[in-house]
Amino acid sequence: MKDFEAGGQACRKLVKPRHAMAGVAMVATLSNPSRVRAEETETVCEDSRVRIQGKPEVRWLEPIVRSCEALRTMEDVDGTARVRIVPSGNELIVEVALRDGRSTLRRVKEPAGLLPTLEALLTVLPAPTVEVPKTETAGLAHANDVAPTKAVPSPAVIVASEPTAPPFSVEIGASAGGRVAGSKAYLSVAPAVFAQLRAGEWLFGMHARWDILQVLEKTPVSGFEMETIAVGLSVSRRLTIPLGSVDIGLSPRVVAETQSFLVKGSEQADTQADVRIGAYSRAAFGHSSLRLFVELDADLSPGRARRDIRIDPSLPPLPSWSAGLGAGVVWGKL
């Protein structure tokens, strides 16, 4: 009996320290519940793409766990996206950041809306697919012998853009036409050449014209002859039309007019220079490098608008204006 009591006392001595340690642990747990809650929050989502910042309310824990599990099995998800969940009062703020630096925020008010929100932000739309059409031969074969049509990814669509004109190009042209000058109606055949540099829709060039054998219906002297050479610069703007293009521009030019006549069997001749302001419109047809064109041209002499300029008193006055119509060929990229 004494031995039994002695054994009981020894057992009580061993049990008391263990109860004391358990009590201390329980007190520590109850006194620091935030530590336990933090440990639960840190392990609520094991997906490395999702980071929870802060301590969500208890009602959000299960939806967060359920959403993390669903993300693991979801297909068509951007694997580079990173999710940050931040509690805000009774709600959650979900931030999704992509590798290229773009990010977006969504506020979730109810636990049931967390998973749909993540799916909407992380899902990548699949590439469009097209079905391979069956050939006529396959359509005549037996249905059991025809392999099922498979969906294949749609090839990239290549849009053929219209060829654009180069930023700079050179154009060269030549023409022949008729011309009338002044109130006395000098008539002549007028071949011309031009060269111009195109910069986008603008053109800058130079041109030369030769009015060969200008004639009058009536001449006061015998053996009267006249010719004109014009050289100038030009600037114009090109307008594109369905049939080709139209250039409208201005052209200051220098004109040298030569008149000659016979006096007692001896030829007398002189040349008079003039500065004129010209304008023209040139319509080219087609879109190839070599095109036909029609041109309407006119010029005016400000110095002769109110005066009669004569090389000789017996000769008719020099014209103060001229106009012409010509046709020719131009070469250059449109």
Tab-separated table of C-alpha atoms in Angstrom, residues 1-290:
chain	number	residue	atom	x	y	z
A	1	MET	CA	0.000	0.000	0.000
A	2	LYS	CA	2.781	2.420	0.796
A	3	ASP	CA	4.470	1.480	-2.394
A	4	PHE	CA	1.256	2.260	-4.409
A	5	GLU	CA	0.894	5.713	-2.791
A	6	ALA	CA	4.528	6.508	-3.454
A	7	GLY	CA	4.035	5.597	-7.141
A	8	GLY	CA	0.969	7.839	-7.409
A	9	GLN	CA	2.814	10.806	-6.018
A	10	ALA	CA	5.582	10.297	-8.568
A	11	CYS	CA	3.042	10.223	-11.360
A	12	ARG	CA	1.467	13.473	-10.219
A	13	LYS	CA	4.867	15.116	-10.197
A	14	LEU	CA	5.373	14.076	-13.843
A	15	VAL	CA	1.918	15.147	-15.045
A	16	LYS	CA	1.828	18.643	-13.528
A	17	PRO	CA	4.733	20.078	-15.539
A	18	ARG	CA	3.117	18.868	-18.816
A	19	HIS	CA	-0.196	20.507	-17.951
A	20	ALA	CA	1.633	23.680	-17.099
A	21	MET	CA	3.376	23.784	-20.495
A	22	ALA	CA	0.089	23.212	-22.350
A	23	GLY	CA	-1.543	25.997	-20.392
A	24	VAL	CA	1.256	28.395	-21.238
A	25	ALA	CA	0.878	27.561	-24.943
A	26	MET	CA	-2.885	28.098	-24.826
A	27	VAL	CA	-2.494	31.447	-23.095
A	28	ALA	CA	0.059	32.549	-25.684
A	29	THR	CA	-2.274	31.571	-28.493
A	30	LEU	CA	-5.251	33.377	-27.011
A	31	SER	CA	-3.208	36.442	-26.192
A	32	ASN	CA	-1.841	36.774	-29.792
A	33	PRO	CA	-4.612	35.756	-32.202
A	34	SER	CA	-3.226	38.023	-34.957
A	35	ARG	CA	-0.200	35.796	-35.280
A	36	VAL	CA	-2.357	32.766	-35.903
A	37	ARG	CA	-4.510	34.716	-38.351
A	38	ALA	CA	-1.411	35.981	-40.188
A	39	GLU	CA	-0.135	32.413	-40.529
A	40	GLU	CA	-3.506	31.368	-41.935
A	41	THR	CA	-3.486	34.345	-44.360
A	42	GLU	CA	-0.009	33.543	-45.628
A	43	THR	CA	-0.973	29.977	-46.469
A	44	VAL	CA	-4.494	30.738	-47.771
A	45	CYS	CA	-3.213	30.746	-51.406
A	46	GLU	CA	-0.284	28.612	-52.486
A	47	ASP	CA	-0.226	29.888	-56.078
A	48	SER	CA	2.998	31.852	-56.599
A	49	ARG	CA	1.256	34.207	-59.029
A	50	VAL	CA	-1.120	35.454	-56.337
A	51	ARG	CA	0.031	37.652	-53.461
A	52	ILE	CA	-2.258	38.717	-50.643
A	53	GLN	CA	-1.325	41.966	-48.980
A	54	GLY	CA	-2.966	42.560	-45.643
A	55	LYS	CA	-5.500	40.492	-43.683
A	56	PRO	CA	-8.802	39.793	-45.463
A	57	GLU	CA	-11.919	39.128	-43.443
A	58	VAL	CA	-12.903	35.562	-42.644
A	59	ARG	CA	-15.664	35.552	-45.262
A	60	TRP	CA	-13.041	36.050	-47.990
A	61	LEU	CA	-10.750	33.155	-46.985
A	62	GLU	CA	-12.725	30.361	-48.586
A	63	PRO	CA	-13.346	32.260	-51.881
A	64	ILE	CA	-9.634	33.077	-52.087
A	65	VAL	CA	-8.669	29.427	-51.615
A	66	ARG	CA	-11.272	28.327	-54.135
A	67	SER	CA	-10.070	30.904	-56.667
A	68	CYS	CA	-6.431	29.861	-56.289
A	69	GLU	CA	-7.323	26.220	-56.881
A	70	ALA	CA	-9.360	27.185	-59.956
A	71	LEU	CA	-6.471	29.198	-61.402
A	72	ARG	CA	-4.249	26.124	-61.385
A	73	THR	CA	-6.624	24.216	-63.633
A	74	MET	CA	-7.673	27.103	-65.884
A	75	GLU	CA	-6.514	27.060	-69.483
A	76	ASP	CA	-5.867	30.062	-71.697
A	77	VAL	CA	-4.460	32.025	-68.775
A	78	ASP	CA	-1.650	34.536	-69.173
A	79	GLY	CA	1.196	32.853	-67.312
A	80	THR	CA	3.151	36.100	-66.964
A	81	ALA	CA	0.383	37.933	-65.107
A	82	ARG	CA	0.748	38.597	-61.377
A	83	VAL	CA	-2.190	39.124	-59.029
A	84	ARG	CA	-2.203	41.218	-55.867
A	85	ILE	CA	-5.200	41.103	-53.515
A	86	VAL	CA	-5.560	43.929	-50.997
A	87	PRO	CA	-8.403	44.090	-48.428
A	88	SER	CA	-10.263	47.394	-48.332
A	89	GLY	CA	-12.821	47.414	-45.537
A	90	ASN	CA	-15.446	44.795	-46.363
A	91	GLU	CA	-14.244	44.583	-49.965
A	92	LEU	CA	-11.209	43.373	-51.900
A	93	ILE	CA	-9.144	45.247	-54.450
A	94	VAL	CA	-7.712	42.967	-57.129
A	95	GLU	CA	-4.738	44.227	-59.141
A	96	VAL	CA	-3.416	42.344	-62.182
A	97	ALA	CA	-0.034	43.372	-63.625
A	98	LEU	CA	1.393	42.102	-66.927
A	99	ARG	CA	5.006	41.703	-67.917
A	100	ASP	CA	4.929	44.674	-70.294
A	101	GLY	CA	4.032	47.015	-67.428
A	102	ARG	CA	0.285	47.323	-67.994
A	103	SER	CA	-1.946	46.845	-64.960
A	104	THR	CA	-5.582	47.143	-63.969
A	105	LEU	CA	-7.615	47.323	-60.754
A	106	ARG	CA	-11.000	45.865	-59.877
A	107	ARG	CA	-13.013	46.266	-56.693
A	108	VAL	CA	-14.846	43.117	-55.581
A	109	LYS	CA	-17.724	43.641	-53.156
A	110	GLU	CA	-19.040	40.082	-52.728
A	111	PRO	CA	-17.114	36.803	-52.268
A	112	ALA	CA	-19.023	35.209	-55.136
A	113	GLY	CA	-17.574	37.774	-57.555
A	114	LEU	CA	-13.888	37.071	-56.851
A	115	LEU	CA	-13.397	34.081	-59.166
A	116	PRO	CA	-15.292	35.608	-62.151
A	117	THR	CA	-13.224	38.764	-61.744
A	118	LEU	CA	-9.938	36.837	-61.855
A	119	GLU	CA	-11.104	34.824	-64.852
A	120	ALA	CA	-12.033	37.981	-66.740
A	121	LEU	CA	-8.680	39.637	-66.030
A	122	LEU	CA	-6.406	36.655	-66.652
A	123	THR	CA	-8.057	34.768	-69.520
A	124	VAL	CA	-6.427	35.145	-72.938
A	125	LEU	CA	-8.761	34.791	-75.903
A	126	PRO	CA	-7.841	31.813	-78.133
A	127	ALA	CA	-6.725	32.372	-81.705
A	128	PRO	CA	-9.565	32.249	-84.243
A	129	THR	CA	-9.969	28.969	-86.100
A	130	VAL	CA	-11.311	28.157	-89.504
A	131	GLU	CA	-12.552	24.877	-90.808
A	132	VAL	CA	-10.832	23.267	-93.755
A	133	PRO	CA	-13.453	22.954	-96.523
A	134	LYS	CA	-14.077	19.544	-97.951
A	135	THR	CA	-13.080	18.991	-101.541
A	136	GLU	CA	-15.563	17.852	-104.146
A	137	THR	CA	-13.889	14.441	-104.242
A	138	ALA	CA	-14.193	14.006	-100.530
A	139	GLY	CA	-17.851	15.067	-100.733
A	140	LEU	CA	-18.590	12.197	-103.148
A	141	ALA	CA	-16.901	9.597	-100.933
A	142	HIS	CA	-18.751	7.571	-98.335
A	143	ALA	CA	-19.322	9.337	-95.062
A	144	ASN	CA	-17.516	6.613	-93.106
A	145	ASP	CA	-14.429	6.959	-95.293
A	146	VAL	CA	-14.119	10.703	-94.838
A	147	ALA	CA	-11.891	11.832	-92.018
A	148	PRO	CA	-13.474	14.412	-89.736
A	149	THR	CA	-12.638	17.982	-90.502
A	150	LYS	CA	-10.147	19.446	-88.070
A	151	ALA	CA	-10.037	23.016	-86.944
A	152	VAL	CA	-6.730	24.580	-87.786
A	153	PRO	CA	-5.420	27.923	-86.649
A	154	SER	CA	-6.303	30.722	-89.002
A	155	PRO	CA	-3.255	31.928	-90.930
A	156	ALA	CA	-2.209	35.507	-90.507
A	157	VAL	CA	-4.142	37.748	-92.829
A	158	ILE	CA	-1.871	39.795	-95.040
A	159	VAL	CA	-3.511	42.971	-96.274
A	160	ALA	CA	-2.055	44.077	-99.571
A	161	SER	CA	-1.656	47.801	-99.307
A	162	GLU	CA	-1.653	50.019	-102.331
A	163	PRO	CA	1.834	50.982	-103.510
A	164	THR	CA	2.727	54.358	-102.129
A	165	ALA	CA	4.668	56.921	-104.058
A	166	PRO	CA	8.308	57.404	-103.029
A	167	PRO	CA	9.019	60.537	-100.975
A	168	PHE	CA	11.211	61.963	-103.781
A	169	SER	CA	11.199	61.261	-107.504
A	170	VAL	CA	12.176	62.936	-110.774
A	171	GLU	CA	9.866	63.474	-113.733
A	172	ILE	CA	10.826	64.493	-117.279
A	173	GLY	CA	8.390	65.451	-120.012
A	174	ALA	CA	8.062	66.911	-123.494
A	175	SER	CA	5.100	68.327	-125.393
A	176	ALA	CA	4.025	70.078	-128.567
A	177	GLY	CA	1.076	72.391	-129.069
A	178	GLY	CA	-0.282	75.631	-130.414
A	179	ARG	CA	-0.118	79.102	-128.887
A	180	VAL	CA	-1.737	82.489	-129.262
A	181	ALA	CA	-0.141	85.705	-127.979
A	182	GLY	CA	-1.334	89.283	-127.539
A	183	SER	CA	-4.273	91.241	-128.876
A	184	LYS	CA	-2.851	90.993	-132.409
A	185	ALA	CA	-3.211	87.226	-132.132
A	186	TYR	CA	0.262	85.983	-132.878
A	187	LEU	CA	-0.116	82.282	-133.747
A	188	SER	CA	2.687	79.736	-133.392
A	189	VAL	CA	3.675	76.101	-132.901
A	190	ALA	CA	5.252	75.704	-129.448
A	191	PRO	CA	7.270	72.605	-128.444
A	192	ALA	CA	8.317	72.488	-124.764
A	193	VAL	CA	10.286	70.371	-122.301
A	194	PHE	CA	10.302	70.245	-118.500
A	195	ALA	CA	11.942	68.461	-115.578
A	196	GLN	CA	10.683	68.483	-112.026
A	197	LEU	CA	11.421	67.019	-108.599
A	198	ARG	CA	8.499	65.521	-106.724
A	199	ALA	CA	8.409	65.726	-102.930
A	200	GLY	CA	5.213	64.097	-101.736
A	201	GLU	CA	2.352	66.022	-103.331
A	202	TRP	CA	4.515	69.026	-104.266
A	203	LEU	CA	6.567	69.447	-107.437
A	204	PHE	CA	9.458	71.843	-108.111
A	205	GLY	CA	10.837	72.134	-111.612
A	206	MET	CA	12.065	74.128	-114.568
A	207	HIS	CA	10.885	74.295	-118.166
A	208	ALA	CA	11.696	75.761	-121.572
A	209	ARG	CA	9.453	76.632	-124.534
A	210	TRP	CA	10.126	77.694	-128.104
A	211	ASP	CA	7.390	79.483	-130.042
A	212	ILE	CA	8.442	78.723	-133.595
A	213	LEU	CA	7.550	81.120	-136.386
A	214	GLN	CA	4.909	83.318	-134.854
A	215	VAL	CA	2.721	84.747	-137.599
A	216	LEU	CA	0.144	87.497	-137.949
A	217	GLU	CA	-2.816	87.590	-140.270
A	218	LYS	CA	-1.754	91.002	-141.536
A	219	THR	CA	1.765	92.456	-141.354
A	220	PRO	CA	2.617	96.100	-142.071
A	221	VAL	CA	6.092	95.307	-143.390
A	222	SER	CA	7.487	92.737	-145.768
A	223	GLY	CA	9.414	89.710	-144.643
A	224	PHE	CA	8.119	89.925	-141.066
A	225	GLU	CA	9.111	87.038	-138.776
A	226	MET	CA	8.915	86.504	-135.015
A	227	GLU	CA	9.896	83.800	-132.541
A	228	THR	CA	9.909	83.512	-128.735
A	229	ILE	CA	11.964	81.509	-126.267
A	230	ALA	CA	10.717	81.193	-122.672
A	231	VAL	CA	12.604	79.687	-119.712
A	232	GLY	CA	11.232	79.521	-116.171
A	233	LEU	CA	10.784	77.788	-112.861
A	234	SER	CA	7.650	76.115	-111.574
A	235	VAL	CA	6.016	74.985	-108.350
A	236	SER	CA	2.816	72.948	-108.348
A	237	ARG	CA	0.575	70.730	-106.256
A	238	ARG	CA	-0.508	67.292	-107.455
A	239	LEU	CA	-4.078	66.064	-107.128
A	240	THR	CA	-4.761	62.358	-107.616
A	241	ILE	CA	-7.821	61.426	-109.680
A	242	PRO	CA	-9.158	58.015	-110.774
A	243	LEU	CA	-7.794	58.498	-114.310
A	244	GLY	CA	-4.345	59.664	-113.169
A	245	SER	CA	-3.255	62.997	-111.717
A	246	VAL	CA	-3.618	66.763	-112.170
A	247	ASP	CA	-0.834	69.261	-111.438
A	248	ILE	CA	-1.816	72.882	-110.793
A	249	GLY	CA	0.986	75.379	-110.404
A	250	LEU	CA	2.626	78.774	-110.931
A	251	SER	CA	5.589	79.479	-113.178
A	252	PRO	CA	7.550	82.754	-113.251
A	253	ARG	CA	9.502	82.908	-116.486
A	254	VAL	CA	11.802	85.046	-118.647
A	255	VAL	CA	10.733	85.535	-122.264
A	256	ALA	CA	12.994	86.608	-125.144
A	257	GLU	CA	11.097	87.769	-128.244
A	258	THR	CA	12.838	88.327	-131.560
A	259	GLN	CA	11.321	90.173	-134.533
A	260	SER	CA	12.843	90.660	-137.983
A	261	PHE	CA	11.753	92.300	-141.269
A	262	LEU	CA	13.170	93.396	-144.578
A	263	VAL	CA	14.107	97.002	-145.360
A	264	LYS	CA	15.200	97.518	-148.963
A	265	GLY	CA	16.260	93.904	-149.220
A	266	SER	CA	18.220	94.028	-145.974
A	267	GLU	CA	17.028	92.093	-142.899
A	268	GLN	CA	16.615	94.023	-139.670
A	269	ALA	CA	16.212	92.116	-136.369
A	270	ASP	CA	16.126	92.807	-132.641
A	271	THR	CA	15.306	90.952	-129.418
A	272	GLN	CA	13.329	92.176	-126.424
A	273	ALA	CA	13.367	90.419	-123.001
A	274	ASP	CA	10.413	90.332	-120.648
A	275	VAL	CA	9.519	88.842	-117.253
A	276	ARG	CA	6.135	87.151	-116.991
A	277	ILE	CA	4.026	85.389	-114.406
A	278	GLY	CA	2.589	82.102	-115.638
A	279	ALA	CA	0.127	79.495	-114.462
A	280	TYR	CA	-0.568	76.040	-115.804
A	281	SER	CA	-2.622	72.908	-115.328
A	282	ARG	CA	-1.286	69.530	-116.464
A	283	ALA	CA	-3.459	66.392	-116.494
A	284	ALA	CA	-1.627	63.048	-116.860
A	285	PHE	CA	-3.523	59.861	-117.661
A	286	GLY	CA	-2.743	56.430	-116.217
A	287	HIS	CA	-0.648	55.198	-113.303
A	288	SER	CA	2.410	53.772	-115.065
A	289	SER	CA	5.862	55.332	-115.275
A	290	LEU	CA	5.228	56.560	-118.840
